Amino acid sequence: MTPGPGFDAVVTEQDTVITIHTGDKLEVVLHARPGMTNWSNVRSSDTTVMSPVVNPAATAARGVTLAGFQAQKAGHAMITASAGAACSPGQACPQFAVLYSVTVTVT
């Protein structure tokens, strides 16, 4: 997948590791799984390494969650997100979550 305008690299729900350089902008593009809610709470474990930025192309298609981060200094950070079961109102709903994480190494 090609990064969106203004981004140097991109990860999707298929990626688990990426190495980028200080100053690079990373686009996170997460597609909802069937029967699941959209991904939410996309965040960095260390904002001194990977800080959130506004995604200029943040108009996502239905079922797609977009987020952006910029590499501030060399180090490691985890970008994480979560999703739950998508249930109709009044329907019994299983209480489980799916977690996503990608390890980012900044050089």
mmCIF file of N, CA and C in Angstrom:
data_model
loop_
_atom_site.group_PDB
_atom_site.id
_atom_site.type_symbol
_atom_site.label_atom_id
_atom_site.label_comp_id
_atom_site.label_asym_id
_atom_site.label_seq_id
_atom_site.Cartn_x
_atom_site.Cartn_y
_atom_site.Cartn_z
ATOM 1 N N MET A 1 0.846 -1.177 0.000
ATOM 2 C CA MET A 1 0.000 0.000 0.000
ATOM 3 C C MET A 1 0.891 1.239 0.000
ATOM 4 N N THR A 2 0.516 2.231 -0.763
ATOM 5 C CA THR A 2 1.263 3.480 -0.866
ATOM 6 C C THR A 2 0.776 4.469 0.193
ATOM 7 N N PRO A 3 1.715 5.151 0.883
ATOM 8 C CA PRO A 3 1.288 6.142 1.880
ATOM 9 C C PRO A 3 0.491 7.272 1.236
ATOM 10 N N GLY A 4 -0.412 7.859 2.018
ATOM 11 C CA GLY A 4 -1.190 8.996 1.551
ATOM 12 C C GLY A 4 -0.327 10.239 1.437
ATOM 13 N N PRO A 5 -0.875 11.304 0.846
ATOM 14 C CA PRO A 5 -0.128 12.556 0.700
ATOM 15 C C PRO A 5 0.386 13.061 2.051
ATOM 16 N N GLY A 6 1.661 13.442 2.081
ATOM 17 C CA GLY A 6 2.250 13.975 3.304
ATOM 18 C C GLY A 6 2.821 12.921 4.232
ATOM 19 N N PHE A 7 2.725 11.640 3.850
ATOM 20 C CA PHE A 7 3.254 10.561 4.686
ATOM 21 C C PHE A 7 4.404 9.851 3.986
ATOM 22 N N ASP A 8 5.346 9.345 4.789
ATOM 23 C CA ASP A 8 6.526 8.660 4.260
ATOM 24 C C ASP A 8 6.381 7.148 4.262
ATOM 25 N N ALA A 9 5.504 6.618 5.113
ATOM 26 C CA ALA A 9 5.323 5.170 5.235
ATOM 27 C C ALA A 9 3.895 4.892 5.677
ATOM 28 N N VAL A 10 3.458 3.649 5.472
ATOM 29 C CA VAL A 10 2.095 3.261 5.845
ATOM 30 C C VAL A 10 2.122 1.863 6.451
ATOM 31 N N VAL A 11 1.265 1.637 7.445
ATOM 32 C CA VAL A 11 1.038 0.297 7.988
ATOM 33 C C VAL A 11 -0.459 0.026 7.961
ATOM 34 N N THR A 12 -0.809 -1.259 7.837
ATOM 35 C CA THR A 12 -2.202 -1.690 7.890
ATOM 36 C C THR A 12 -2.322 -2.745 8.976
ATOM 37 N N GLU A 13 -3.523 -3.294 9.129
ATOM 38 C CA GLU A 13 -3.746 -4.330 10.135
ATOM 39 C C GLU A 13 -2.950 -5.596 9.836
ATOM 40 N N GLN A 14 -2.350 -5.692 8.651
ATOM 41 C CA GLN A 14 -1.530 -6.848 8.283
ATOM 42 C C GLN A 14 -0.085 -6.722 8.779
ATOM 43 N N ASP A 15 0.339 -5.522 9.147
ATOM 44 C CA ASP A 15 1.734 -5.274 9.528
ATOM 45 C C ASP A 15 1.940 -5.412 11.030
ATOM 46 N N THR A 16 3.124 -5.925 11.406
ATOM 47 C CA THR A 16 3.454 -6.062 12.827
ATOM 48 C C THR A 16 4.729 -5.313 13.212
ATOM 49 N N VAL A 17 5.579 -4.989 12.241
ATOM 50 C CA VAL A 17 6.814 -4.238 12.515
ATOM 51 C C VAL A 17 7.108 -3.303 11.351
ATOM 52 N N ILE A 18 7.753 -2.174 11.660
ATOM 53 C CA ILE A 18 8.215 -1.246 10.624
ATOM 54 C C ILE A 18 9.379 -0.450 11.197
ATOM 55 N N THR A 19 10.332 -0.105 10.331
ATOM 56 C CA THR A 19 11.443 0.768 10.704
ATOM 57 C C THR A 19 11.346 2.026 9.853
ATOM 58 N N ILE A 20 11.389 3.183 10.512
ATOM 59 C CA ILE A 20 11.346 4.467 9.816
ATOM 60 C C ILE A 20 12.438 5.363 10.392
ATOM 61 N N HIS A 21 12.580 6.551 9.828
ATOM 62 C CA HIS A 21 13.624 7.478 10.256
ATOM 63 C C HIS A 21 13.028 8.659 11.023
ATOM 64 N N THR A 22 13.845 9.270 11.869
ATOM 65 C CA THR A 22 13.430 10.466 12.600
ATOM 66 C C THR A 22 12.901 11.502 11.610
ATOM 67 N N GLY A 23 11.754 12.066 11.924
ATOM 68 C CA GLY A 23 11.117 13.056 11.060
ATOM 69 C C GLY A 23 10.086 12.472 10.115
ATOM 70 N N ASP A 24 10.144 11.150 9.867
ATOM 71 C CA ASP A 24 9.172 10.513 8.973
ATOM 72 C C ASP A 24 7.774 10.551 9.568
ATOM 73 N N LYS A 25 6.781 10.620 8.684
ATOM 74 C CA LYS A 25 5.379 10.535 9.098
ATOM 75 C C LYS A 25 4.831 9.174 8.685
ATOM 76 N N LEU A 26 4.160 8.525 9.634
ATOM 77 C CA LEU A 26 3.610 7.187 9.440
ATOM 78 C C LEU A 26 2.093 7.258 9.401
ATOM 79 N N GLU A 27 1.506 6.719 8.338
ATOM 80 C CA GLU A 27 0.056 6.643 8.222
ATOM 81 C C GLU A 27 -0.387 5.250 8.663
ATOM 82 N N VAL A 28 -1.411 5.187 9.498
ATOM 83 C CA VAL A 28 -1.989 3.925 9.964
ATOM 84 C C VAL A 28 -3.365 3.797 9.311
ATOM 85 N N VAL A 29 -3.561 2.709 8.547
ATOM 86 C CA VAL A 29 -4.816 2.470 7.828
ATOM 87 C C VAL A 29 -5.348 1.112 8.274
ATOM 88 N N LEU A 30 -6.412 1.121 9.074
ATOM 89 C CA LEU A 30 -6.951 -0.120 9.640
ATOM 90 C C LEU A 30 -8.353 -0.377 9.105
ATOM 91 N N HIS A 31 -8.557 -1.567 8.546
ATOM 92 C CA HIS A 31 -9.849 -1.968 7.984
ATOM 93 C C HIS A 31 -10.593 -2.823 9.003
ATOM 94 N N ALA A 32 -11.860 -2.491 9.237
ATOM 95 C CA ALA A 32 -12.681 -3.260 10.182
ATOM 96 C C ALA A 32 -12.888 -4.675 9.647
ATOM 97 N N ARG A 33 -12.829 -5.643 10.538
ATOM 98 C CA ARG A 33 -13.102 -7.034 10.176
ATOM 99 C C ARG A 33 -14.607 -7.257 10.155
ATOM 100 N N PRO A 34 -15.086 -8.209 9.355
ATOM 101 C CA PRO A 34 -16.530 -8.509 9.347
ATOM 102 C C PRO A 34 -17.026 -8.846 10.753
ATOM 103 N N GLY A 35 -18.151 -8.256 11.140
ATOM 104 C CA GLY A 35 -18.737 -8.508 12.452
ATOM 105 C C GLY A 35 -18.094 -7.745 13.593
ATOM 106 N N MET A 36 -17.139 -6.868 13.259
ATOM 107 C CA MET A 36 -16.426 -6.103 14.284
ATOM 108 C C MET A 36 -16.691 -4.610 14.095
ATOM 109 N N THR A 37 -16.526 -3.846 15.179
ATOM 110 C CA THR A 37 -16.625 -2.392 15.102
ATOM 111 C C THR A 37 -15.389 -1.839 14.399
ATOM 112 N N ASN A 38 -15.443 -0.559 14.055
ATOM 113 C CA ASN A 38 -14.248 0.092 13.522
ATOM 114 C C ASN A 38 -13.164 0.091 14.598
ATOM 115 N N TRP A 39 -11.913 0.116 14.167
ATOM 116 C CA TRP A 39 -10.798 0.224 15.103
ATOM 117 C C TRP A 39 -10.895 1.575 15.816
ATOM 118 N N SER A 40 -10.521 1.608 17.093
ATOM 119 C CA SER A 40 -10.547 2.855 17.856
ATOM 120 C C SER A 40 -9.350 2.898 18.793
ATOM 121 N N ASN A 41 -9.211 4.019 19.481
ATOM 122 C CA ASN A 41 -8.119 4.210 20.448
ATOM 123 C C ASN A 41 -6.751 3.940 19.828
ATOM 124 N N VAL A 42 -6.536 4.459 18.618
ATOM 125 C CA VAL A 42 -5.233 4.301 17.963
ATOM 126 C C VAL A 42 -4.266 5.238 18.670
ATOM 127 N N ARG A 43 -3.231 4.658 19.273
ATOM 128 C CA ARG A 43 -2.316 5.490 20.059
ATOM 129 C C ARG A 43 -0.905 4.925 20.067
ATOM 130 N N SER A 44 0.033 5.769 20.477
ATOM 131 C CA SER A 44 1.441 5.408 20.589
ATOM 132 C C SER A 44 1.776 5.122 22.048
ATOM 133 N N SER A 45 2.589 4.093 22.269
ATOM 134 C CA SER A 45 3.008 3.766 23.637
ATOM 135 C C SER A 45 4.015 4.777 24.172
ATOM 136 N N ASP A 46 4.688 5.504 23.276
ATOM 137 C CA ASP A 46 5.681 6.498 23.693
ATOM 138 C C ASP A 46 5.596 7.696 22.748
ATOM 139 N N THR A 47 4.910 8.735 23.184
ATOM 140 C CA THR A 47 4.715 9.899 22.315
ATOM 141 C C THR A 47 5.978 10.744 22.161
ATOM 142 N N THR A 48 7.032 10.454 22.937
ATOM 143 C CA THR A 48 8.300 11.148 22.704
ATOM 144 C C THR A 48 9.021 10.543 21.507
ATOM 145 N N VAL A 49 8.669 9.312 21.133
ATOM 146 C CA VAL A 49 9.245 8.652 19.953
ATOM 147 C C VAL A 49 8.314 8.820 18.755
ATOM 148 N N MET A 50 7.033 8.482 18.924
ATOM 149 C CA MET A 50 6.025 8.586 17.858
ATOM 150 C C MET A 50 4.861 9.423 18.372
ATOM 151 N N SER A 51 4.748 10.659 17.890
ATOM 152 C CA SER A 51 3.670 11.531 18.365
ATOM 153 C C SER A 51 2.548 11.591 17.322
ATOM 154 N N PRO A 52 1.291 11.706 17.788
ATOM 155 C CA PRO A 52 0.167 11.774 16.847
ATOM 156 C C PRO A 52 0.190 13.075 16.048
ATOM 157 N N VAL A 53 -0.215 12.982 14.783
ATOM 158 C CA VAL A 53 -0.359 14.151 13.914
ATOM 159 C C VAL A 53 -1.710 14.058 13.220
ATOM 160 N N VAL A 54 -2.180 15.174 12.725
ATOM 161 C CA VAL A 54 -3.433 15.193 11.974
ATOM 162 C C VAL A 54 -3.184 14.566 10.608
ATOM 163 N N ASN A 55 -4.065 13.657 10.221
ATOM 164 C CA ASN A 55 -3.973 13.036 8.906
ATOM 165 C C ASN A 55 -4.710 13.941 7.918
ATOM 166 N N PRO A 56 -3.979 14.576 6.958
ATOM 167 C CA PRO A 56 -4.634 15.505 6.040
ATOM 168 C C PRO A 56 -5.649 14.831 5.116
ATOM 169 N N ALA A 57 -5.561 13.517 4.961
ATOM 170 C CA ALA A 57 -6.501 12.779 4.107
ATOM 171 C C ALA A 57 -7.473 11.993 4.969
ATOM 172 N N ALA A 58 -7.881 12.568 6.086
ATOM 173 C CA ALA A 58 -8.631 11.822 7.098
ATOM 174 C C ALA A 58 -10.074 11.500 6.733
ATOM 175 N N THR A 59 -10.461 11.670 5.487
ATOM 176 C CA THR A 59 -11.791 11.246 5.068
ATOM 177 C C THR A 59 -11.688 9.786 4.665
ATOM 178 N N ALA A 60 -12.062 8.915 5.562
ATOM 179 C CA ALA A 60 -11.914 7.480 5.332
ATOM 180 C C ALA A 60 -13.194 6.889 4.769
ATOM 181 N N ALA A 61 -13.034 5.802 4.049
ATOM 182 C CA ALA A 61 -14.187 5.042 3.585
ATOM 183 C C ALA A 61 -14.827 4.352 4.790
ATOM 184 N N ARG A 62 -16.073 3.971 4.660
ATOM 185 C CA ARG A 62 -16.767 3.270 5.744
ATOM 186 C C ARG A 62 -15.982 2.009 6.114
ATOM 187 N N GLY A 63 -15.789 1.814 7.418
ATOM 188 C CA GLY A 63 -15.061 0.640 7.888
ATOM 189 C C GLY A 63 -13.555 0.794 7.906
ATOM 190 N N VAL A 64 -13.060 1.996 7.604
ATOM 191 C CA VAL A 64 -11.615 2.242 7.599
ATOM 192 C C VAL A 64 -11.301 3.306 8.645
ATOM 193 N N THR A 65 -10.308 3.035 9.486
ATOM 194 C CA THR A 65 -9.842 3.986 10.493
ATOM 195 C C THR A 65 -8.477 4.497 10.064
ATOM 196 N N LEU A 66 -8.301 5.820 10.042
ATOM 197 C CA LEU A 66 -7.032 6.442 9.673
ATOM 198 C C LEU A 66 -6.435 7.156 10.873
ATOM 199 N N ALA A 67 -5.107 7.075 10.993
ATOM 200 C CA ALA A 67 -4.389 7.818 12.030
ATOM 201 C C ALA A 67 -3.011 8.158 11.485
ATOM 202 N N GLY A 68 -2.381 9.175 12.061
ATOM 203 C CA GLY A 68 -1.052 9.576 11.636
ATOM 204 C C GLY A 68 -0.150 9.829 12.828
ATOM 205 N N PHE A 69 1.139 9.519 12.644
ATOM 206 C CA PHE A 69 2.140 9.715 13.691
ATOM 207 C C PHE A 69 3.424 10.211 13.043
ATOM 208 N N GLN A 70 4.214 10.989 13.815
ATOM 209 C CA GLN A 70 5.507 11.450 13.325
ATOM 210 C C GLN A 70 6.600 10.965 14.258
ATOM 211 N N ALA A 71 7.687 10.480 13.644
ATOM 212 C CA ALA A 71 8.842 9.994 14.401
ATOM 213 C C ALA A 71 9.621 11.194 14.937
ATOM 214 N N GLN A 72 9.694 11.320 16.264
ATOM 215 C CA GLN A 72 10.331 12.469 16.905
ATOM 216 C C GLN A 72 11.802 12.247 17.226
ATOM 217 N N LYS A 73 12.158 11.001 17.572
ATOM 218 C CA LYS A 73 13.548 10.690 17.926
ATOM 219 C C LYS A 73 13.753 9.188 17.792
ATOM 220 N N ALA A 74 15.008 8.767 17.779
ATOM 221 C CA ALA A 74 15.323 7.341 17.676
ATOM 222 C C ALA A 74 14.787 6.603 18.894
ATOM 223 N N GLY A 75 14.303 5.393 18.665
ATOM 224 C CA GLY A 75 13.770 4.577 19.748
ATOM 225 C C GLY A 75 12.729 3.609 19.230
ATOM 226 N N HIS A 76 11.937 3.080 20.153
ATOM 227 C CA HIS A 76 10.887 2.113 19.818
ATOM 228 C C HIS A 76 9.566 2.577 20.423
ATOM 229 N N ALA A 77 8.486 2.316 19.709
ATOM 230 C CA ALA A 77 7.140 2.582 20.222
ATOM 231 C C ALA A 77 6.195 1.554 19.620
ATOM 232 N N MET A 78 5.125 1.279 20.334
ATOM 233 C CA MET A 78 4.064 0.412 19.829
ATOM 234 C C MET A 78 2.886 1.302 19.462
ATOM 235 N N ILE A 79 2.356 1.108 18.272
ATOM 236 C CA ILE A 79 1.099 1.745 17.885
ATOM 237 C C ILE A 79 0.025 0.682 18.094
ATOM 238 N N THR A 80 -0.992 1.003 18.883
ATOM 239 C CA THR A 80 -2.026 0.021 19.208
ATOM 240 C C THR A 80 -3.412 0.566 18.882
ATOM 241 N N ALA A 81 -4.348 -0.360 18.710
ATOM 242 C CA ALA A 81 -5.755 -0.022 18.481
ATOM 243 C C ALA A 81 -6.587 -1.204 18.951
ATOM 244 N N SER A 82 -7.891 -0.972 19.118
ATOM 245 C CA SER A 82 -8.777 -2.060 19.544
ATOM 246 C C SER A 82 -10.100 -1.974 18.803
ATOM 247 N N ALA A 83 -10.787 -3.119 18.747
ATOM 248 C CA ALA A 83 -12.121 -3.202 18.138
ATOM 249 C C ALA A 83 -12.908 -4.248 18.912
ATOM 250 N N GLY A 84 -14.225 -4.129 18.889
ATOM 251 C CA GLY A 84 -15.092 -5.082 19.583
ATOM 252 C C GLY A 84 -16.110 -5.673 18.627
ATOM 253 N N ALA A 85 -16.962 -6.518 19.162
ATOM 254 C CA ALA A 85 -18.010 -7.137 18.353
ATOM 255 C C ALA A 85 -19.057 -6.093 17.975
ATOM 256 N N ALA A 86 -19.492 -6.122 16.721
ATOM 257 C CA ALA A 86 -20.558 -5.220 16.252
ATOM 258 C C ALA A 86 -21.884 -5.950 16.400
ATOM 259 N N CYS A 87 -22.722 -5.482 17.310
ATOM 260 C CA CYS A 87 -23.995 -6.147 17.595
ATOM 261 C C CYS A 87 -25.159 -5.196 17.360
ATOM 262 N N SER A 88 -26.268 -5.742 16.919
ATOM 263 C CA SER A 88 -27.483 -4.948 16.733
ATOM 264 C C SER A 88 -28.072 -4.602 18.091
ATOM 265 N N PRO A 89 -28.752 -3.455 18.195
ATOM 266 C CA PRO A 89 -29.402 -3.090 19.459
ATOM 267 C C PRO A 89 -30.374 -4.184 19.906
ATOM 268 N N GLY A 90 -30.342 -4.505 21.194
ATOM 269 C CA GLY A 90 -31.236 -5.512 21.751
ATOM 270 C C GLY A 90 -30.773 -6.940 21.545
ATOM 271 N N GLN A 91 -29.672 -7.129 20.832
ATOM 272 C CA GLN A 91 -29.141 -8.463 20.566
ATOM 273 C C GLN A 91 -28.096 -8.804 21.624
ATOM 274 N N ALA A 92 -28.068 -10.071 22.052
ATOM 275 C CA ALA A 92 -27.004 -10.507 22.962
ATOM 276 C C ALA A 92 -25.668 -10.314 22.244
ATOM 277 N N CYS A 93 -24.701 -9.789 22.966
ATOM 278 C CA CYS A 93 -23.433 -9.439 22.326
ATOM 279 C C CYS A 93 -22.267 -10.022 23.118
ATOM 280 N N PRO A 94 -21.386 -10.780 22.465
ATOM 281 C CA PRO A 94 -20.221 -11.307 23.172
ATOM 282 C C PRO A 94 -19.300 -10.164 23.595
ATOM 283 N N GLN A 95 -18.725 -10.281 24.752
ATOM 284 C CA GLN A 95 -17.842 -9.252 25.288
ATOM 285 C C GLN A 95 -16.388 -9.650 25.059
ATOM 286 N N PHE A 96 -15.874 -9.314 23.896
ATOM 287 C CA PHE A 96 -14.473 -9.565 23.614
ATOM 288 C C PHE A 96 -13.931 -8.410 22.790
ATOM 289 N N ALA A 97 -12.629 -8.303 22.769
ATOM 290 C CA ALA A 97 -11.980 -7.247 21.992
ATOM 291 C C ALA A 97 -10.875 -7.864 21.149
ATOM 292 N N VAL A 98 -10.619 -7.238 20.029
ATOM 293 C CA VAL A 98 -9.493 -7.600 19.178
ATOM 294 C C VAL A 98 -8.489 -6.465 19.307
ATOM 295 N N LEU A 99 -7.242 -6.815 19.522
ATOM 296 C CA LEU A 99 -6.196 -5.812 19.688
ATOM 297 C C LEU A 99 -5.255 -5.841 18.493
ATOM 298 N N TYR A 100 -4.826 -4.667 18.065
ATOM 299 C CA TYR A 100 -3.850 -4.535 16.989
ATOM 300 C C TYR A 100 -2.634 -3.839 17.560
ATOM 301 N N SER A 101 -1.447 -4.283 17.156
ATOM 302 C CA SER A 101 -0.238 -3.551 17.529
ATOM 303 C C SER A 101 0.818 -3.715 16.443
ATOM 304 N N VAL A 102 1.556 -2.655 16.233
ATOM 305 C CA VAL A 102 2.700 -2.674 15.330
ATOM 306 C C VAL A 102 3.865 -2.048 16.090
ATOM 307 N N THR A 103 5.014 -2.699 16.034
ATOM 308 C CA THR A 103 6.221 -2.184 16.671
ATOM 309 C C THR A 103 6.933 -1.271 15.686
ATOM 310 N N VAL A 104 7.159 -0.029 16.099
ATOM 311 C CA VAL A 104 7.833 0.950 15.253
ATOM 312 C C VAL A 104 9.230 1.190 15.814
ATOM 313 N N THR A 105 10.234 1.002 14.961
ATOM 314 C CA THR A 105 11.611 1.329 15.316
ATOM 315 C C THR A 105 11.989 2.579 14.544
ATOM 316 N N VAL A 106 12.441 3.595 15.260
ATOM 317 C CA VAL A 106 12.855 4.848 14.634
ATOM 318 C C VAL A 106 14.372 4.929 14.709
ATOM 319 N N THR A 107 15.001 5.138 13.547
ATOM 320 C CA THR A 107 16.466 5.220 13.500
ATOM 321 C C THR A 107 16.908 6.635 13.179
#
